[in-house]
PDB file of C-alpha atoms in Angstrom:
ATOM      1  CA  MET A   1     -28.903 -25.584 -33.282  1.00 69.00           C
ATOM      2  CA  PHE A   2     -31.915 -23.424 -33.921  1.00 72.00           C
ATOM      3  CA  ALA A   3     -33.488 -26.031 -36.261  1.00 84.00           C
ATOM      4  CA  THR A   4     -34.156 -28.233 -33.450  1.00 91.00           C
ATOM      5  CA  ALA A   5     -37.747 -28.281 -31.919  1.00 92.00           C
ATOM      6  CA  ALA A   6     -36.287 -26.864 -28.841  1.00 93.00           C
ATOM      7  CA  GLY A   7     -34.608 -24.137 -30.578  1.00 94.00           C
ATOM      8  CA  TRP A   8     -37.833 -22.965 -32.374  1.00 96.00           C
ATOM      9  CA  GLN A   9     -39.762 -23.443 -28.910  1.00 97.00           C
ATOM     10  CA  MET A  10     -37.285 -21.448 -27.183  1.00 97.00           C
ATOM     11  CA  VAL A  11     -37.296 -18.648 -29.659  1.00 97.00           C
ATOM     12  CA  ALA A  12     -41.176 -18.293 -30.113  1.00 97.00           C
ATOM     13  CA  LEU A  13     -41.603 -18.197 -26.159  1.00 98.00           C
ATOM     14  CA  LEU A  14     -38.706 -15.580 -25.899  1.00 98.00           C
ATOM     15  CA  THR A  15     -40.060 -13.492 -28.467  1.00 98.00           C
ATOM     16  CA  LEU A  16     -43.748 -13.567 -26.618  1.00 98.00           C
ATOM     17  CA  SER A  17     -41.975 -13.050 -23.498  1.00 98.00           C
ATOM     18  CA  ASN A  18     -40.085  -9.946 -24.936  1.00 98.00           C
ATOM     19  CA  VAL A  19     -43.420  -8.404 -25.987  1.00 97.00           C
ATOM     20  CA  PHE A  20     -44.600  -8.285 -22.334  1.00 97.00           C
ATOM     21  CA  MET A  21     -41.213  -7.408 -21.062  1.00 97.00           C
ATOM     22  CA  THR A  22     -41.301  -4.315 -23.508  1.00 97.00           C
ATOM     23  CA  PHE A  23     -44.745  -3.277 -22.724  1.00 96.00           C
ATOM     24  CA  ALA A  24     -44.048  -3.792 -18.833  1.00 96.00           C
ATOM     25  CA  TRP A  25     -40.709  -1.732 -19.209  1.00 95.00           C
ATOM     26  CA  TYR A  26     -41.663   1.072 -21.333  1.00 96.00           C
ATOM     27  CA  GLY A  27     -45.549   0.980 -22.112  1.00 95.00           C
ATOM     28  CA  HIS A  28     -46.172   3.019 -18.766  1.00 96.00           C
ATOM     29  CA  LEU A  29     -44.243   5.875 -20.319  1.00 96.00           C
ATOM     30  CA  LYS A  30     -47.041   6.294 -22.727  1.00 94.00           C
ATOM     31  CA  GLU A  31     -50.033   4.825 -21.118  1.00 93.00           C
ATOM     32  CA  LEU A  32     -49.777   5.812 -17.600  1.00 95.00           C
ATOM     33  CA  ALA A  33     -47.687   9.080 -17.774  1.00 94.00           C
ATOM     34  CA  SER A  34     -50.404  10.892 -15.758  1.00 96.00           C
ATOM     35  CA  LYS A  35     -50.562   8.236 -13.007  1.00 96.00           C
ATOM     36  CA  PRO A  36     -48.319   8.176  -9.974  1.00 97.00           C
ATOM     37  CA  TRP A  37     -45.158   6.010 -10.454  1.00 96.00           C
ATOM     38  CA  TYR A  38     -46.289   3.391  -8.071  1.00 97.00           C
ATOM     39  CA  VAL A  39     -49.315   2.630 -10.067  1.00 97.00           C
ATOM     40  CA  ALA A  40     -47.265   2.239 -13.133  1.00 96.00           C
ATOM     41  CA  ALA A  41     -45.042  -0.121 -11.191  1.00 97.00           C
ATOM     42  CA  LEU A  42     -47.811  -2.290  -9.888  1.00 97.00           C
ATOM     43  CA  ILE A  43     -49.250  -2.647 -13.493  1.00 96.00           C
ATOM     44  CA  SER A  44     -45.864  -3.230 -14.821  1.00 96.00           C
ATOM     45  CA  TRP A  45     -45.412  -6.120 -12.454  1.00 96.00           C
ATOM     46  CA  GLY A  46     -48.562  -7.663 -13.274  1.00 96.00           C
ATOM     47  CA  ILE A  47     -47.559  -7.470 -17.011  1.00 96.00           C
ATOM     48  CA  ALA A  48     -44.000  -8.888 -16.151  1.00 96.00           C
ATOM     49  CA  LEU A  49     -45.670 -11.978 -14.417  1.00 96.00           C
ATOM     50  CA  PHE A  50     -46.709 -13.113 -18.095  1.00 96.00           C
ATOM     51  CA  GLU A  51     -43.133 -12.182 -19.250  1.00 96.00           C
ATOM     52  CA  TYR A  52     -41.718 -14.614 -16.570  1.00 96.00           C
ATOM     53  CA  LEU A  53     -44.234 -17.412 -17.315  1.00 97.00           C
ATOM     54  CA  LEU A  54     -42.947 -17.649 -20.824  1.00 98.00           C
ATOM     55  CA  GLN A  55     -39.091 -16.725 -20.245  1.00 97.00           C
ATOM     56  CA  VAL A  56     -38.403 -19.233 -17.548  1.00 98.00           C
ATOM     57  CA  PRO A  57     -39.653 -22.243 -19.632  1.00 98.00           C
ATOM     58  CA  ALA A  58     -38.155 -20.709 -22.681  1.00 98.00           C
ATOM     59  CA  ASN A  59     -34.663 -20.838 -20.924  1.00 98.00           C
ATOM     60  CA  ARG A  60     -35.233 -24.241 -19.501  1.00 98.00           C
ATOM     61  CA  ILE A  61     -36.191 -25.569 -22.934  1.00 97.00           C
ATOM     62  CA  GLY A  62     -33.280 -23.999 -24.601  1.00 97.00           C
ATOM     63  CA  TYR A  63     -30.758 -25.037 -22.017  1.00 97.00           C
ATOM     64  CA  ASP A  64     -32.137 -28.912 -21.966  1.00 97.00           C
ATOM     65  CA  GLY A  65     -31.843 -28.351 -25.721  1.00 95.00           C
ATOM     66  CA  GLY A  66     -28.172 -27.927 -25.682  1.00 95.00           C
ATOM     67  CA  PHE A  67     -27.967 -24.037 -25.575  1.00 96.00           C
ATOM     68  CA  THR A  68     -25.222 -22.689 -23.200  1.00 96.00           C
ATOM     69  CA  LEU A  69     -25.924 -19.821 -20.829  1.00 97.00           C
ATOM     70  CA  ALA A  70     -24.078 -17.361 -22.969  1.00 96.00           C
ATOM     71  CA  GLN A  71     -26.106 -18.533 -26.055  1.00 96.00           C
ATOM     72  CA  LEU A  72     -29.280 -18.121 -24.303  1.00 97.00           C
ATOM     73  CA  LYS A  73     -28.302 -14.502 -23.223  1.00 96.00           C
ATOM     74  CA  ILE A  74     -27.239 -13.480 -26.631  1.00 97.00           C
ATOM     75  CA  THR A  75     -30.538 -15.037 -28.246  1.00 97.00           C
ATOM     76  CA  GLN A  76     -32.436 -12.932 -25.840  1.00 97.00           C
ATOM     77  CA  GLU A  77     -30.687  -9.823 -26.579  1.00 96.00           C
ATOM     78  CA  VAL A  78     -31.171 -10.417 -30.551  1.00 97.00           C
ATOM     79  CA  ILE A  79     -34.874 -10.955 -29.645  1.00 97.00           C
ATOM     80  CA  THR A  80     -35.199  -7.811 -27.519  1.00 96.00           C
ATOM     81  CA  LEU A  81     -33.739  -5.641 -30.323  1.00 96.00           C
ATOM     82  CA  GLY A  82     -36.205  -7.224 -32.605  1.00 96.00           C
ATOM     83  CA  VAL A  83     -39.158  -6.596 -30.449  1.00 97.00           C
ATOM     84  CA  PHE A  84     -37.999  -3.180 -29.102  1.00 96.00           C
ATOM     85  CA  VAL A  85     -37.305  -1.341 -32.627  1.00 96.00           C
ATOM     86  CA  PRO A  86     -41.063  -2.170 -33.901  1.00 97.00           C
ATOM     87  CA  PHE A  87     -42.325  -1.199 -30.366  1.00 97.00           C
ATOM     88  CA  SER A  88     -40.646   2.026 -30.098  1.00 97.00           C
ATOM     89  CA  MET A  89     -41.553   3.200 -33.870  1.00 97.00           C
ATOM     90  CA  LEU A  90     -45.255   1.829 -33.925  1.00 97.00           C
ATOM     91  CA  PHE A  91     -46.336   2.070 -30.238  1.00 97.00           C
ATOM     92  CA  MET A  92     -44.280   4.920 -28.992  1.00 97.00           C
ATOM     93  CA  ASN A  93     -44.180   6.816 -32.179  1.00 97.00           C
ATOM     94  CA  GLN A  94     -40.348   7.126 -32.110  1.00 96.00           C
ATOM     95  CA  PRO A  95     -38.557   7.858 -35.426  1.00 97.00           C
ATOM     96  CA  PHE A  96     -36.409   5.075 -37.082  1.00 95.00           C
ATOM     97  CA  LYS A  97     -32.770   5.436 -36.345  1.00 94.00           C
ATOM     98  CA  THR A  98     -29.711   4.124 -38.450  1.00 96.00           C
ATOM     99  CA  ASP A  99     -28.319   3.388 -34.853  1.00 95.00           C
ATOM    100  CA  PHE A 100     -30.839   0.641 -34.712  1.00 94.00           C
ATOM    101  CA  ILE A 101     -29.167  -0.993 -37.726  1.00 95.00           C
ATOM    102  CA  TRP A 102     -25.758  -0.393 -36.106  1.00 96.00           C
ATOM    103  CA  ALA A 103     -26.977  -2.056 -32.810  1.00 95.00           C
ATOM    104  CA  GLY A 104     -28.255  -4.995 -34.722  1.00 95.00           C
ATOM    105  CA  LEU A 105     -24.794  -5.436 -36.612  1.00 96.00           C
ATOM    106  CA  CYS A 106     -23.072  -5.438 -33.291  1.00 96.00           C
ATOM    107  CA  LEU A 107     -25.539  -7.985 -31.851  1.00 96.00           C
ATOM    108  CA  MET A 108     -24.756 -10.274 -35.012  1.00 96.00           C
ATOM    109  CA  GLY A 109     -20.981 -10.101 -34.122  1.00 96.00           C
ATOM    110  CA  ALA A 110     -21.825 -11.250 -30.629  1.00 95.00           C
ATOM    111  CA  VAL A 111     -23.845 -13.992 -32.151  1.00 96.00           C
ATOM    112  CA  TYR A 112     -20.996 -15.113 -34.306  1.00 96.00           C
ATOM    113  CA  PHE A 113     -18.545 -15.167 -31.271  1.00 96.00           C
ATOM    114  CA  ILE A 114     -21.028 -17.039 -28.804  1.00 96.00           C
ATOM    115  CA  PHE A 115     -22.108 -19.533 -31.411  1.00 95.00           C
ATOM    116  CA  ARG A 116     -18.992 -20.383 -33.381  1.00 92.00           C
ATOM    117  CA  GLY A 117     -17.537 -23.966 -32.903  1.00 78.00           C
TER     118      GLY A 117
END
């Protein structure tokens, strides 16, 4: 299913969407820590706009391409972890934890059950 043009477009758009989402949700913890929460919220909403401009078409492309709602959600979660781990390590200077591996393995189980025939 991912080998289709719709599948690749969906994954690419969801990956870019997740980059914006991750910065909107967590980037303010580093870059705007000294600012009031409402400043961080307004800036995060501005960043989240770009997330939605990518996420909405990604889900429409995937759904029109034959992905079920559950498959779209699990794909999103796998991509989220794939974006979040490098973000937390490289941008937020968090150490690598083996829990990231265990979480990824649990998501692979979810992928198996949602995508099995």
